[in-house]
PDB file of C-alpha atoms in Angstrom:
ATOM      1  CA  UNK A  22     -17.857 267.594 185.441  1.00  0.00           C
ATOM      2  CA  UNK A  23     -16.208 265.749 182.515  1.00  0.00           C
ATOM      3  CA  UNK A  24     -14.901 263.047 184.176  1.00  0.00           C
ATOM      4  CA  UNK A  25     -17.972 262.666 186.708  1.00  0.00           C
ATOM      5  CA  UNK A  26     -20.415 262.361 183.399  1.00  0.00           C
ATOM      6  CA  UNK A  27     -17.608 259.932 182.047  1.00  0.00           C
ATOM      7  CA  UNK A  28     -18.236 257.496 185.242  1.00  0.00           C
ATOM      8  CA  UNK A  29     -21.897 257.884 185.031  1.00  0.00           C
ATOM      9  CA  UNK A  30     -21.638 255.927 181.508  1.00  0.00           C
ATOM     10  CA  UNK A  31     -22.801 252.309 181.639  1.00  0.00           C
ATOM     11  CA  UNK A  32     -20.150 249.834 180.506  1.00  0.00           C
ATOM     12  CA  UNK A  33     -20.318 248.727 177.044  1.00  0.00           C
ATOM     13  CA  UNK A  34     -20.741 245.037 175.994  1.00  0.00           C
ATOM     14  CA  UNK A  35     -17.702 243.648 174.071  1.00  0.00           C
ATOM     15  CA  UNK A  36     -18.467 242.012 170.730  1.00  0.00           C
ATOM     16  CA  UNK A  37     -15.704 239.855 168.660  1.00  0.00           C
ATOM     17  CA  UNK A  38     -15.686 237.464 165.768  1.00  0.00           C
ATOM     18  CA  UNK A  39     -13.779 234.221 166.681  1.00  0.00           C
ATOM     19  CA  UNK A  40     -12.086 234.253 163.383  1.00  0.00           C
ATOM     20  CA  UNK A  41     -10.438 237.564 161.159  1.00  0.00           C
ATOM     21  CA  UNK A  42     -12.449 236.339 157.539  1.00  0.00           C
ATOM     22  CA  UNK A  43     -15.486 234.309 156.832  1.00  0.00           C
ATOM     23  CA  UNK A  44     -16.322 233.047 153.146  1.00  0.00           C
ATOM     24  CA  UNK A  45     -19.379 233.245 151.537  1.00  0.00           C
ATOM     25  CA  UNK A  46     -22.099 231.493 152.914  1.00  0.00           C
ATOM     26  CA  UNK A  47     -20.039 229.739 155.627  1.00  0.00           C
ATOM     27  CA  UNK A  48     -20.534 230.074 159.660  1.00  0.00           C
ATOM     28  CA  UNK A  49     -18.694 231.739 162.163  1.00  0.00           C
ATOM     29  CA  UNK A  50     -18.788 232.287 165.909  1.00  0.00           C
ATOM     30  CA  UNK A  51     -19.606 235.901 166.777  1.00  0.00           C
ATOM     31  CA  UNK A  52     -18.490 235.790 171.131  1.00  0.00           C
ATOM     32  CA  UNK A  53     -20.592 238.496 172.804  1.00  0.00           C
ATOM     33  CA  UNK A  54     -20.670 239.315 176.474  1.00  0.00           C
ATOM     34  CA  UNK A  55     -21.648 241.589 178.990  1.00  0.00           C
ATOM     35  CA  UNK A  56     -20.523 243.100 182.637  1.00  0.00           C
ATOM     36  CA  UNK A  57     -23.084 244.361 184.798  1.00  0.00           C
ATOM     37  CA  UNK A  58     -24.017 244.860 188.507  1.00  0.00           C
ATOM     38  CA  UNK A  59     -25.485 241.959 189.713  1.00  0.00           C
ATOM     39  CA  UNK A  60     -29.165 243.753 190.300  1.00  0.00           C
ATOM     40  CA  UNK A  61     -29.610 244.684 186.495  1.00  0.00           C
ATOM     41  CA  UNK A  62     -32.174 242.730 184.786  1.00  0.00           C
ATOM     42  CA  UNK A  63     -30.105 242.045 180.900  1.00  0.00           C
ATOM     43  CA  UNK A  64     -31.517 240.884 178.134  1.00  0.00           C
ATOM     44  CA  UNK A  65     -29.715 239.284 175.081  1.00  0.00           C
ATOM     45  CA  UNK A  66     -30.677 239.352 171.360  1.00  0.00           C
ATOM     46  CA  UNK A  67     -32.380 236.606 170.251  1.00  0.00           C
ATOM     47  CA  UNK A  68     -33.287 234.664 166.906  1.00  0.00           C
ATOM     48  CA  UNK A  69     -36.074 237.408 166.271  1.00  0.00           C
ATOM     49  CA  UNK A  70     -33.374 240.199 166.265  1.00  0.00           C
ATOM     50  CA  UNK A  71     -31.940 241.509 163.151  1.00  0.00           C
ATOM     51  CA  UNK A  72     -28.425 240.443 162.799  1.00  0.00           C
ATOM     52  CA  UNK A  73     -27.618 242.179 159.251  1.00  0.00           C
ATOM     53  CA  UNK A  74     -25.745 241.624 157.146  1.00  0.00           C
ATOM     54  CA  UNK A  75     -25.714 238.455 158.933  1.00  0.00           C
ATOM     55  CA  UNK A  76     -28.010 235.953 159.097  1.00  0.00           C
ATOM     56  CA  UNK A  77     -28.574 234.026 162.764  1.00  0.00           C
ATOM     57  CA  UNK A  78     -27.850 230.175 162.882  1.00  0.00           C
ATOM     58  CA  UNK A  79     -28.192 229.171 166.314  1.00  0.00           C
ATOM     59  CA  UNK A  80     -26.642 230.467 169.805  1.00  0.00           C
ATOM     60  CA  UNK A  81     -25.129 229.119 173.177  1.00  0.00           C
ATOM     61  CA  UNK A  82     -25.964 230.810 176.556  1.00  0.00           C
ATOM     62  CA  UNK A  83     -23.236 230.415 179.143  1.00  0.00           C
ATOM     63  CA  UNK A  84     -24.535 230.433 182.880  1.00  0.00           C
ATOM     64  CA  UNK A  85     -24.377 233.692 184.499  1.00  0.00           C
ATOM     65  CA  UNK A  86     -21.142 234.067 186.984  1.00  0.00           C
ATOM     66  CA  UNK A  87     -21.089 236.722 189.430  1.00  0.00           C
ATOM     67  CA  UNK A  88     -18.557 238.037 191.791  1.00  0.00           C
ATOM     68  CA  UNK A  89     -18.535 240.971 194.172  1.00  0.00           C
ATOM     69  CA  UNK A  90     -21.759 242.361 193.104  1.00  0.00           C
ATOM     70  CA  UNK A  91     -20.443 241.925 189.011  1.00  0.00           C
ATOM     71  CA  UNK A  92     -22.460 239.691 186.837  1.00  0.00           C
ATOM     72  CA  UNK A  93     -20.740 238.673 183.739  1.00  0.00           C
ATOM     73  CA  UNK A  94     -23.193 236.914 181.045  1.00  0.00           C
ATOM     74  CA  UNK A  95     -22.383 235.565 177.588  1.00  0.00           C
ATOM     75  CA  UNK A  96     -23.168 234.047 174.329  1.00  0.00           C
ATOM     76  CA  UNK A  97     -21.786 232.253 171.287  1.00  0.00           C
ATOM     77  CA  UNK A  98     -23.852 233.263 168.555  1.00  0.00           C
ATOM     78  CA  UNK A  99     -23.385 231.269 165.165  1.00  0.00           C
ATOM     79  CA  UNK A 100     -24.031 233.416 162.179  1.00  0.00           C
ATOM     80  CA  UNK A 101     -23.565 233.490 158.313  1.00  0.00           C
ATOM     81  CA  UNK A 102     -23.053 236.211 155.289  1.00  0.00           C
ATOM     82  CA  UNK A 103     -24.033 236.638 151.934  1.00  0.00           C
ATOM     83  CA  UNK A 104     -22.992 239.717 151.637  1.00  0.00           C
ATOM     84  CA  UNK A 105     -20.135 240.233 149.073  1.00  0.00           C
ATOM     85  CA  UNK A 106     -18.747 243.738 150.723  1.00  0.00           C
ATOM     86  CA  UNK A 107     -14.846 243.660 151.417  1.00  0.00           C
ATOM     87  CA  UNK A 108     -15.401 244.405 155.532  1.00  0.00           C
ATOM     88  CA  UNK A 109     -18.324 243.511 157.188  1.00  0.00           C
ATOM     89  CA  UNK A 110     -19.645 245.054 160.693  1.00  0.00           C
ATOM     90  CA  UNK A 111     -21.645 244.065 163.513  1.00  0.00           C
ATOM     91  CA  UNK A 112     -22.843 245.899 166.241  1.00  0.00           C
ATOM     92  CA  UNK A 113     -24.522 244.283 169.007  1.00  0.00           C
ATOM     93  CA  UNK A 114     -27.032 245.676 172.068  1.00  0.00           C
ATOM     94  CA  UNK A 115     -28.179 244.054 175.116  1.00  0.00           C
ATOM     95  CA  UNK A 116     -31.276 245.756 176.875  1.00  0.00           C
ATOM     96  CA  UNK A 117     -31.553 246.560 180.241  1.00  0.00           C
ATOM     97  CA  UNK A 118     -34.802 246.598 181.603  1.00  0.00           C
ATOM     98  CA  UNK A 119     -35.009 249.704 183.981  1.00  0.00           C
ATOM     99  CA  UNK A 120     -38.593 250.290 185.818  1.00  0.00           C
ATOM    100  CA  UNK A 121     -40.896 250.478 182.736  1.00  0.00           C
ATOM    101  CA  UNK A 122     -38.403 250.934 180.061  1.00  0.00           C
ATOM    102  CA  UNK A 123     -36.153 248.984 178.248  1.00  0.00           C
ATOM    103  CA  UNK A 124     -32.778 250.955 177.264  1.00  0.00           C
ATOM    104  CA  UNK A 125     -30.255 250.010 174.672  1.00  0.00           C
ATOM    105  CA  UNK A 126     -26.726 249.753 175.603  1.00  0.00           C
ATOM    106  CA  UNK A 127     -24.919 248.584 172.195  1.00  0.00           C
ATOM    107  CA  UNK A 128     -20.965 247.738 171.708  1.00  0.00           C
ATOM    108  CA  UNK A 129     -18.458 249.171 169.356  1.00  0.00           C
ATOM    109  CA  UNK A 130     -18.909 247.334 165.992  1.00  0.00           C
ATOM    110  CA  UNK A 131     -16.205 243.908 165.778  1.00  0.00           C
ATOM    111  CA  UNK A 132     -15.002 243.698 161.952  1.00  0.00           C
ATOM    112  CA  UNK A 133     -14.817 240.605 159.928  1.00  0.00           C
ATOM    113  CA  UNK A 134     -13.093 240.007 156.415  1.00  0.00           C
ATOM    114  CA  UNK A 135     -14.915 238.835 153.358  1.00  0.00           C
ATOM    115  CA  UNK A 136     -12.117 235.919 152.295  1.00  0.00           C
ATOM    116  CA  UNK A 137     -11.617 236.238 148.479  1.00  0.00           C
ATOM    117  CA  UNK A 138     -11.796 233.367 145.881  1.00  0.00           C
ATOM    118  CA  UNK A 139     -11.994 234.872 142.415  1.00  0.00           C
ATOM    119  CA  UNK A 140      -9.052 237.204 142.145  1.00  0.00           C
ATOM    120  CA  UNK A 141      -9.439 239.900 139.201  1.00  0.00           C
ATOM    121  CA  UNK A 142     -12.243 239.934 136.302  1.00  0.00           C
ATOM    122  CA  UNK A 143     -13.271 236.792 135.190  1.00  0.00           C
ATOM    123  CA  UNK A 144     -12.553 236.642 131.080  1.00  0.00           C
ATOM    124  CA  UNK A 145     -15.647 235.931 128.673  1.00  0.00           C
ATOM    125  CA  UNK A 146     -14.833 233.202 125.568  1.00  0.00           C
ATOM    126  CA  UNK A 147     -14.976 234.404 122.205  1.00  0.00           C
ATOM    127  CA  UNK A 148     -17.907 233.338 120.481  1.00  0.00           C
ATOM    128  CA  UNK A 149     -18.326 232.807 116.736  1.00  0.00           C
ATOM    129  CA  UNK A 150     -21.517 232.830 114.926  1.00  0.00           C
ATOM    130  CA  UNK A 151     -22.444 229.517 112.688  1.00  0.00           C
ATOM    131  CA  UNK A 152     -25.848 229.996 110.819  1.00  0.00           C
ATOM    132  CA  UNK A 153     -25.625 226.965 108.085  1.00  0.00           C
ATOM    133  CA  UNK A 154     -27.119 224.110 109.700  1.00  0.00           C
ATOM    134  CA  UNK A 155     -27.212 221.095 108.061  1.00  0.00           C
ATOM    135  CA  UNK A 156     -30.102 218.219 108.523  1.00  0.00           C
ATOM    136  CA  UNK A 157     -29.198 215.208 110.238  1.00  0.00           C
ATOM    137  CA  UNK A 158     -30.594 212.114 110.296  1.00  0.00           C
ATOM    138  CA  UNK A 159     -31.846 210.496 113.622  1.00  0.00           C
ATOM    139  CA  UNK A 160     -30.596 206.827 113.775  1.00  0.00           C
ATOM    140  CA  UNK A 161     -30.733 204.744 116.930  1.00  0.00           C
ATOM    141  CA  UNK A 162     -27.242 202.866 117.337  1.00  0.00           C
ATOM    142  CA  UNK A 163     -28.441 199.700 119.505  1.00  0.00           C
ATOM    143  CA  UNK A 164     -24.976 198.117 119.052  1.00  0.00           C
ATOM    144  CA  UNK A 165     -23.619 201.365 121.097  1.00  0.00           C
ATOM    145  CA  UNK A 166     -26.339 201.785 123.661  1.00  0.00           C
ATOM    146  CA  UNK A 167     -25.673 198.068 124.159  1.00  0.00           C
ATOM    147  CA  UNK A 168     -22.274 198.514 124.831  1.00  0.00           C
ATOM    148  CA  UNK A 169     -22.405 201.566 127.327  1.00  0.00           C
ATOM    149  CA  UNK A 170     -24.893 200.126 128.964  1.00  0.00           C
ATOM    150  CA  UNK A 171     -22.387 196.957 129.707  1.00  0.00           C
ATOM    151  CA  UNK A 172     -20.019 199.087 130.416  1.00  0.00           C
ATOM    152  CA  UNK A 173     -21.979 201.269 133.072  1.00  0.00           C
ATOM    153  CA  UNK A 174     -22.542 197.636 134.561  1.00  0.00           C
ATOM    154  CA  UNK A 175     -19.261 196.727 135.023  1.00  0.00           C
ATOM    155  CA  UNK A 176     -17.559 199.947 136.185  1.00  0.00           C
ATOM    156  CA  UNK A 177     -20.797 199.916 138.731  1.00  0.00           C
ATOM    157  CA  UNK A 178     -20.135 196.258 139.720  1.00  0.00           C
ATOM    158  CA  UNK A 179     -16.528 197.503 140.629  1.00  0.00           C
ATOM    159  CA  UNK A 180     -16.671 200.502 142.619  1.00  0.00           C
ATOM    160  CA  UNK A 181     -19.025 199.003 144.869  1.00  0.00           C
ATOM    161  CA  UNK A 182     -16.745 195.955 145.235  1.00  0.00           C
ATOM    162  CA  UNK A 183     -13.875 198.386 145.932  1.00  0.00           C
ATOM    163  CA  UNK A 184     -15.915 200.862 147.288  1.00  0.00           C
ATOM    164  CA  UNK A 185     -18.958 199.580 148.705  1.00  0.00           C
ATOM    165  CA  UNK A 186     -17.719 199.691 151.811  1.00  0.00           C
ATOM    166  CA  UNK A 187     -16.703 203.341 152.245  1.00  0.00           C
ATOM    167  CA  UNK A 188     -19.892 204.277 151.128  1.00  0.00           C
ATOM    168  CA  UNK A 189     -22.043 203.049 153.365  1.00  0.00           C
ATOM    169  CA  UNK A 190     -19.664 204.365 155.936  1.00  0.00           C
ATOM    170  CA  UNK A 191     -20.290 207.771 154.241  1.00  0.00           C
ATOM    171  CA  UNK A 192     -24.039 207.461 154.216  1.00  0.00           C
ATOM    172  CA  UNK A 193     -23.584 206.313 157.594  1.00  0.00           C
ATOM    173  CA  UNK A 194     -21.668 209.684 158.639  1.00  0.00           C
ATOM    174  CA  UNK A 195     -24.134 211.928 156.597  1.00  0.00           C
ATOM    175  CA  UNK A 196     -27.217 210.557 158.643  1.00  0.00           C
ATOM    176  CA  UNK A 197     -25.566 210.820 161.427  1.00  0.00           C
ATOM    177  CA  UNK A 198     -24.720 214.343 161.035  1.00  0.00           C
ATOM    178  CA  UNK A 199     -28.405 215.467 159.584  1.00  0.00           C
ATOM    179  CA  UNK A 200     -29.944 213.586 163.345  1.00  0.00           C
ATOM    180  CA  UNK A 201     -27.534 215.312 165.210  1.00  0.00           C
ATOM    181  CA  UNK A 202     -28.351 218.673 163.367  1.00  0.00           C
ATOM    182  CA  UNK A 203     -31.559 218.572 164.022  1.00  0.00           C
ATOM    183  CA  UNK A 204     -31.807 217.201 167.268  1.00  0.00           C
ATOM    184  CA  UNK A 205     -29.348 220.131 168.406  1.00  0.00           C
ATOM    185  CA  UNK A 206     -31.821 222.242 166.428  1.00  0.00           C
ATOM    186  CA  UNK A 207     -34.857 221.147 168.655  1.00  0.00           C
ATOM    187  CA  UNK A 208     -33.193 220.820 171.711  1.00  0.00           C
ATOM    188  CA  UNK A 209     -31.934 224.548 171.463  1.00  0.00           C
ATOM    189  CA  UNK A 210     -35.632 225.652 170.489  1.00  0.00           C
ATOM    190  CA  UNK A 211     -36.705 223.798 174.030  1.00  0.00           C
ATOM    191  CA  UNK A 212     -33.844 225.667 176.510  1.00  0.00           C
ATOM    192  CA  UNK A 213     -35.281 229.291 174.462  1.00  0.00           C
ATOM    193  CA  UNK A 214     -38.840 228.136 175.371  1.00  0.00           C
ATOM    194  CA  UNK A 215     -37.741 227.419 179.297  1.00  0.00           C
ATOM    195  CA  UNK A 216     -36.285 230.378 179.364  1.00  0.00           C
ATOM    196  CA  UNK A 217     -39.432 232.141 178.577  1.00  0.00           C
ATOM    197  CA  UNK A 218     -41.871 230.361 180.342  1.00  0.00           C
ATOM    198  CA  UNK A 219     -39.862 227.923 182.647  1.00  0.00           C
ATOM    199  CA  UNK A 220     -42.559 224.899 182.453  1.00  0.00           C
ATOM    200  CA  UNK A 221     -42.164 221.681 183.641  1.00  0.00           C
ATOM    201  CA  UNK A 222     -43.868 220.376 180.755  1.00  0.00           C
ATOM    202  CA  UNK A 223     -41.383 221.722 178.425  1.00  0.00           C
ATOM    203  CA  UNK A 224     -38.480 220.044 180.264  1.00  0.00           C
ATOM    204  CA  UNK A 225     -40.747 216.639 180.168  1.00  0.00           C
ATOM    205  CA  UNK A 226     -40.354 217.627 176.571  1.00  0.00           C
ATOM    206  CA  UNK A 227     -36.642 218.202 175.882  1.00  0.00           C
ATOM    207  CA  UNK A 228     -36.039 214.956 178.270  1.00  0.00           C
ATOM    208  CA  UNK A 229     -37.903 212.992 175.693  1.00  0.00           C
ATOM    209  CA  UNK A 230     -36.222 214.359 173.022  1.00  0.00           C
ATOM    210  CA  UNK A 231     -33.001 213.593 174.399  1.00  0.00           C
ATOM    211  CA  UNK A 232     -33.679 210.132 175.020  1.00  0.00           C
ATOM    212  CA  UNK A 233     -35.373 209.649 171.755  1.00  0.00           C
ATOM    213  CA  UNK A 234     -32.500 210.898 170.000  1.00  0.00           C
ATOM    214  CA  UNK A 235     -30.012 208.419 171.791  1.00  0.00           C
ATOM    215  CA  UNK A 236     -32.474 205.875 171.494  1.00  0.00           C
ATOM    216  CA  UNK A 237     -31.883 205.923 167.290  1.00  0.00           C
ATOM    217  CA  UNK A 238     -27.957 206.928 167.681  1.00  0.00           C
ATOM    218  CA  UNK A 239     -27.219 204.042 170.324  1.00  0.00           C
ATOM    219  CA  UNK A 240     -29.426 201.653 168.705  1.00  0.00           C
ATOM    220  CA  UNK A 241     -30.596 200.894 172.109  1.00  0.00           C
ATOM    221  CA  UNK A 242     -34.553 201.338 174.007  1.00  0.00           C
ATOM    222  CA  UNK A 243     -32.652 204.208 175.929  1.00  0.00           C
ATOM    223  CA  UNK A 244     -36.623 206.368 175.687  1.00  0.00           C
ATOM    224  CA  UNK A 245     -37.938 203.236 178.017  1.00  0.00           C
ATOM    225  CA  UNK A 246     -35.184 203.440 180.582  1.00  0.00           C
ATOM    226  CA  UNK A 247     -35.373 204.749 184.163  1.00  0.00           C
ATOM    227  CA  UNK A 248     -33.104 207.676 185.545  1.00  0.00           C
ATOM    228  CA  UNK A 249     -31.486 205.107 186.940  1.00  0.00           C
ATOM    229  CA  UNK A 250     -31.269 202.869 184.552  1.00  0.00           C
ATOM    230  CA  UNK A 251     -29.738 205.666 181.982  1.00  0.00           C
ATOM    231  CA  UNK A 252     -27.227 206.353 184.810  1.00  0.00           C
ATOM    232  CA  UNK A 253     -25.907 203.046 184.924  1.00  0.00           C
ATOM    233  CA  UNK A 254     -26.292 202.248 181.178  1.00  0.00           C
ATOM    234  CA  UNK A 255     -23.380 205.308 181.112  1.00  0.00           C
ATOM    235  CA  UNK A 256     -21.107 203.984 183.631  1.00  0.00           C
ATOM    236  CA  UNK A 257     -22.375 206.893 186.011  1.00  0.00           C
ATOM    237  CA  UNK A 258     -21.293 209.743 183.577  1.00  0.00           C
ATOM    238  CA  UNK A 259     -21.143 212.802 185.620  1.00  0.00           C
ATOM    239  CA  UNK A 260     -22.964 215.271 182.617  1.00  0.00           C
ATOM    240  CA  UNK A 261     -25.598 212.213 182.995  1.00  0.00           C
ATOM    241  CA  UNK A 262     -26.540 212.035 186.465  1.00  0.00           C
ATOM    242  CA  UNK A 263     -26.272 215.523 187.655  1.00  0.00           C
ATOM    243  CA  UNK A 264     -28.282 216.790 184.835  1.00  0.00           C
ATOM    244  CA  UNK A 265     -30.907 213.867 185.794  1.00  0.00           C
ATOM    245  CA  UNK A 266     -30.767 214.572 189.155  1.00  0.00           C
ATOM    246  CA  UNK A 267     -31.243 218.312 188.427  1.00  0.00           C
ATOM    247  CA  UNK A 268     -33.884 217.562 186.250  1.00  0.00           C
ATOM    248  CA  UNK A 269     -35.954 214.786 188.852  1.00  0.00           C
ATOM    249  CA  UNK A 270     -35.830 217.461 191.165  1.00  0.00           C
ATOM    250  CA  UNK A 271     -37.539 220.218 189.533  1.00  0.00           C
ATOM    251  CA  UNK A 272     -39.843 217.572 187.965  1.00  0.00           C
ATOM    252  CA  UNK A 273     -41.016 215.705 191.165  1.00  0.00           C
ATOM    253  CA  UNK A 274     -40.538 218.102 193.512  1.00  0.00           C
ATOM    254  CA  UNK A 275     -42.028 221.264 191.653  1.00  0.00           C
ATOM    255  CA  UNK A 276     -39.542 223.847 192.346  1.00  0.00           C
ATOM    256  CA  UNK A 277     -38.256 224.825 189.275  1.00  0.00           C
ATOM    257  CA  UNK A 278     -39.221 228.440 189.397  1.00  0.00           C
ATOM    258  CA  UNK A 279     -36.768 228.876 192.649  1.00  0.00           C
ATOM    259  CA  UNK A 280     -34.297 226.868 191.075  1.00  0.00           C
ATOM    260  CA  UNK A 281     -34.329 227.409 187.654  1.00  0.00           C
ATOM    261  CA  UNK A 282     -30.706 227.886 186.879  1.00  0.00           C
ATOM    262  CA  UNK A 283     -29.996 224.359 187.812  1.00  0.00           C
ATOM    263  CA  UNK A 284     -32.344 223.258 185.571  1.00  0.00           C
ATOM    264  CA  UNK A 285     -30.803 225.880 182.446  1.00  0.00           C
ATOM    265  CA  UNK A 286     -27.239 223.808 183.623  1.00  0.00           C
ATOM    266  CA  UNK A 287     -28.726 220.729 183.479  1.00  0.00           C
ATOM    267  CA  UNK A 288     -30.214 221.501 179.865  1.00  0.00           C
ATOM    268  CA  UNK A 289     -26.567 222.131 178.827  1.00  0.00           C
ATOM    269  CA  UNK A 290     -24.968 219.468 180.441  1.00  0.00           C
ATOM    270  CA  UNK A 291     -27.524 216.409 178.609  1.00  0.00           C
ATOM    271  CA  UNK A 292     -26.647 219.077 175.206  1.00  0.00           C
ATOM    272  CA  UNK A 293     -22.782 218.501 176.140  1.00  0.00           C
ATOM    273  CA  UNK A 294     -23.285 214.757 176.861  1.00  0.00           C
ATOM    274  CA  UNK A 295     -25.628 214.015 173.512  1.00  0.00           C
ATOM    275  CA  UNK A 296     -22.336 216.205 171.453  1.00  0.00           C
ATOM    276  CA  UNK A 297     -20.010 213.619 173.561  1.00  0.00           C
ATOM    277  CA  UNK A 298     -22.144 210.594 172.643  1.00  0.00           C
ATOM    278  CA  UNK A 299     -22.640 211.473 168.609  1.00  0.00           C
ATOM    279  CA  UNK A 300     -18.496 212.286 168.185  1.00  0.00           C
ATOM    280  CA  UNK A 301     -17.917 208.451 169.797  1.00  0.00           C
ATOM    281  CA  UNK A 302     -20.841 206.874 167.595  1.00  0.00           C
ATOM    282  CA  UNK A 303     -19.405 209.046 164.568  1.00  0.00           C
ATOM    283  CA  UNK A 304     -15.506 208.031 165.204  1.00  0.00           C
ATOM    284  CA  UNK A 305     -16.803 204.269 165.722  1.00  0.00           C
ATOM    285  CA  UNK A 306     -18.383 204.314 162.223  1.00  0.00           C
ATOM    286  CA  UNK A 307     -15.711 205.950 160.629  1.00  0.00           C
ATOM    287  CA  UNK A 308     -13.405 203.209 162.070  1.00  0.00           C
ATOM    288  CA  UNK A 309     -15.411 200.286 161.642  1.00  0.00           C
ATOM    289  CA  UNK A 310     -13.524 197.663 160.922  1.00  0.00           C
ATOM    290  CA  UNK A 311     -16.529 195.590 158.886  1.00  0.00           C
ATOM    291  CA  UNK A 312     -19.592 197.546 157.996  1.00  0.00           C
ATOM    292  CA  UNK A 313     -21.430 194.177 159.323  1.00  0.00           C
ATOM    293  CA  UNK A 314     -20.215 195.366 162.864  1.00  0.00           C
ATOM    294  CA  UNK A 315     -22.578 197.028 164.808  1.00  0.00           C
ATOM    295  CA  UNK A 316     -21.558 200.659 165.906  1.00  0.00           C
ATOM    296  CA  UNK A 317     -24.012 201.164 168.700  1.00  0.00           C
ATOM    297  CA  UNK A 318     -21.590 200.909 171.472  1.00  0.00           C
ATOM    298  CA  UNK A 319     -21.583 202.345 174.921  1.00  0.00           C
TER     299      UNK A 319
END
């Protein structure tokens, strides 16, 4: 009877952080997945679950694979601490929704390490009490202010001669990083949205985004393109077509209720190309030979 009860058990989902120590305040990958028979309707957390003592960043869905009636599904979720305890814990579920319930099935808690950087008590200065003050005149020294002031000048006038250049370059690398963030941001919100409500309109949506954002980080009218056009703009670039393609067809021919796992791949493939796209426009500026050049390349 032991063993039979034993079998009867569902099988846990497996939980593990992708490194062994996380500092304060910095993000790791959390990799979470999940075996099931192929008929079992499985639900992941999302942003609205509590992740404590973690807080949730973002996540990556991975299409579901299934072979001989097994389903495997996973996710990369990106998370952060504050919390200052020596060993941290996390314990994921996934729920399985089972006629009119929903029941919990929840992993053995994965362990992280908090990583260290002030090692032992931190000593306090000695401080001496001075209560004679004595009045001092305010005077204005013009001759001084003068001189600073020249001085600021100059040593301005020559960092930006010998390091006018890198700066922009920085700046450059900075904006580049805050589009990207927040076009991954939006994008993200849009494939969480589909796979809610799986609307056309929100695909019209993301599509625009996407071109938008390539638009600003190719310098190019890439939003007034065709499919087409895009295609051969990118040399043909397989994420680029089949994702289009995927995309046209659930668009113009309205199917994207039977189909819509092509369209969840072709979300990721246009969120693999646009990573593709920004790492190229991001090593071209970082290598720019002239900071006249233009970096918008294809």
């Amino acid at each position: 009877m032991y063993c039979l009860a034993q079998e009867a058990q569902p099988q846990l989902p497996q939980g593990l952080f992708q490194e062994d120590s996380v500092k304060i305040g910095q993000e790791v990958n959390f990799l979470f997945f999940y075996r099931h028979a192929a008929t079992e309707e499985i639900i992941f957390p999302d942003s609205t679950y509590n992740f404590a003592p973690f807080e949730y960043v973002n996540r990556r869905y991975f299409p579901t694979r299934t072979r001989n009636g097994i389903s495997h599904d996973s996710v990369v979720y990106t998370l952060r601490t504050f919390s200052i305890a020596p060993v941290q814990t996390l314990a994921l579920p996934v729920f399985k929704l089972q006629d009119q319930d929903t029941v919990n099935i929840t992993a053995l808690p994965a362990e992280i390490y908090l990583r260290q950087l002030v090692k032992g008590p931190a000593s306090l200065a000695q401080l001496k009490d001075q209560t004679q003050l004595a009045p001092i005149p305010e005077r204005f020294n013009f001759a001084y202010w003068l001189i600073a002031a020249g001085f600021l000048v100059l040593v301005a006038v020559l960092v930006w001669i010998l390091f006018g250049k890198k700066i922009i370059i920085r700046y450059r690398l900075y904006t580049l990083q805050k589009h990207h963030q927040s076009f991954i941001a939006k994008f993200n919100a849009y494939i969480d949205r589909f796979n809610k409500s799986e609307s056309l309109q929100i695909v019209e949506q993301a599509i625009t985004l996407w071109k938008n954002y390539l638009t600003t980080l190719e310098g190019n009218a890439i939003n007034s393109f065709t499919t087409r056009e895009i295609a051969a703009y990118y040399n043909d670039d397989e994420d680029v077509t089949t994702a289009l393609r995927l995309f046209d067809k659930a668009i113009y021919g309205n199917i994207v209720s039977d189909k819509s796992s092509e369209t969840i791949i072709a979300f990721f493939l246009l969120h693999h190309f646009a990573d593709r796209r920004y790492e190229f426009v991001k090593d071209l500026t970082r290598n720019a030979a002239t900071i006249q050049n233009p970096v918008q390349l294809v």
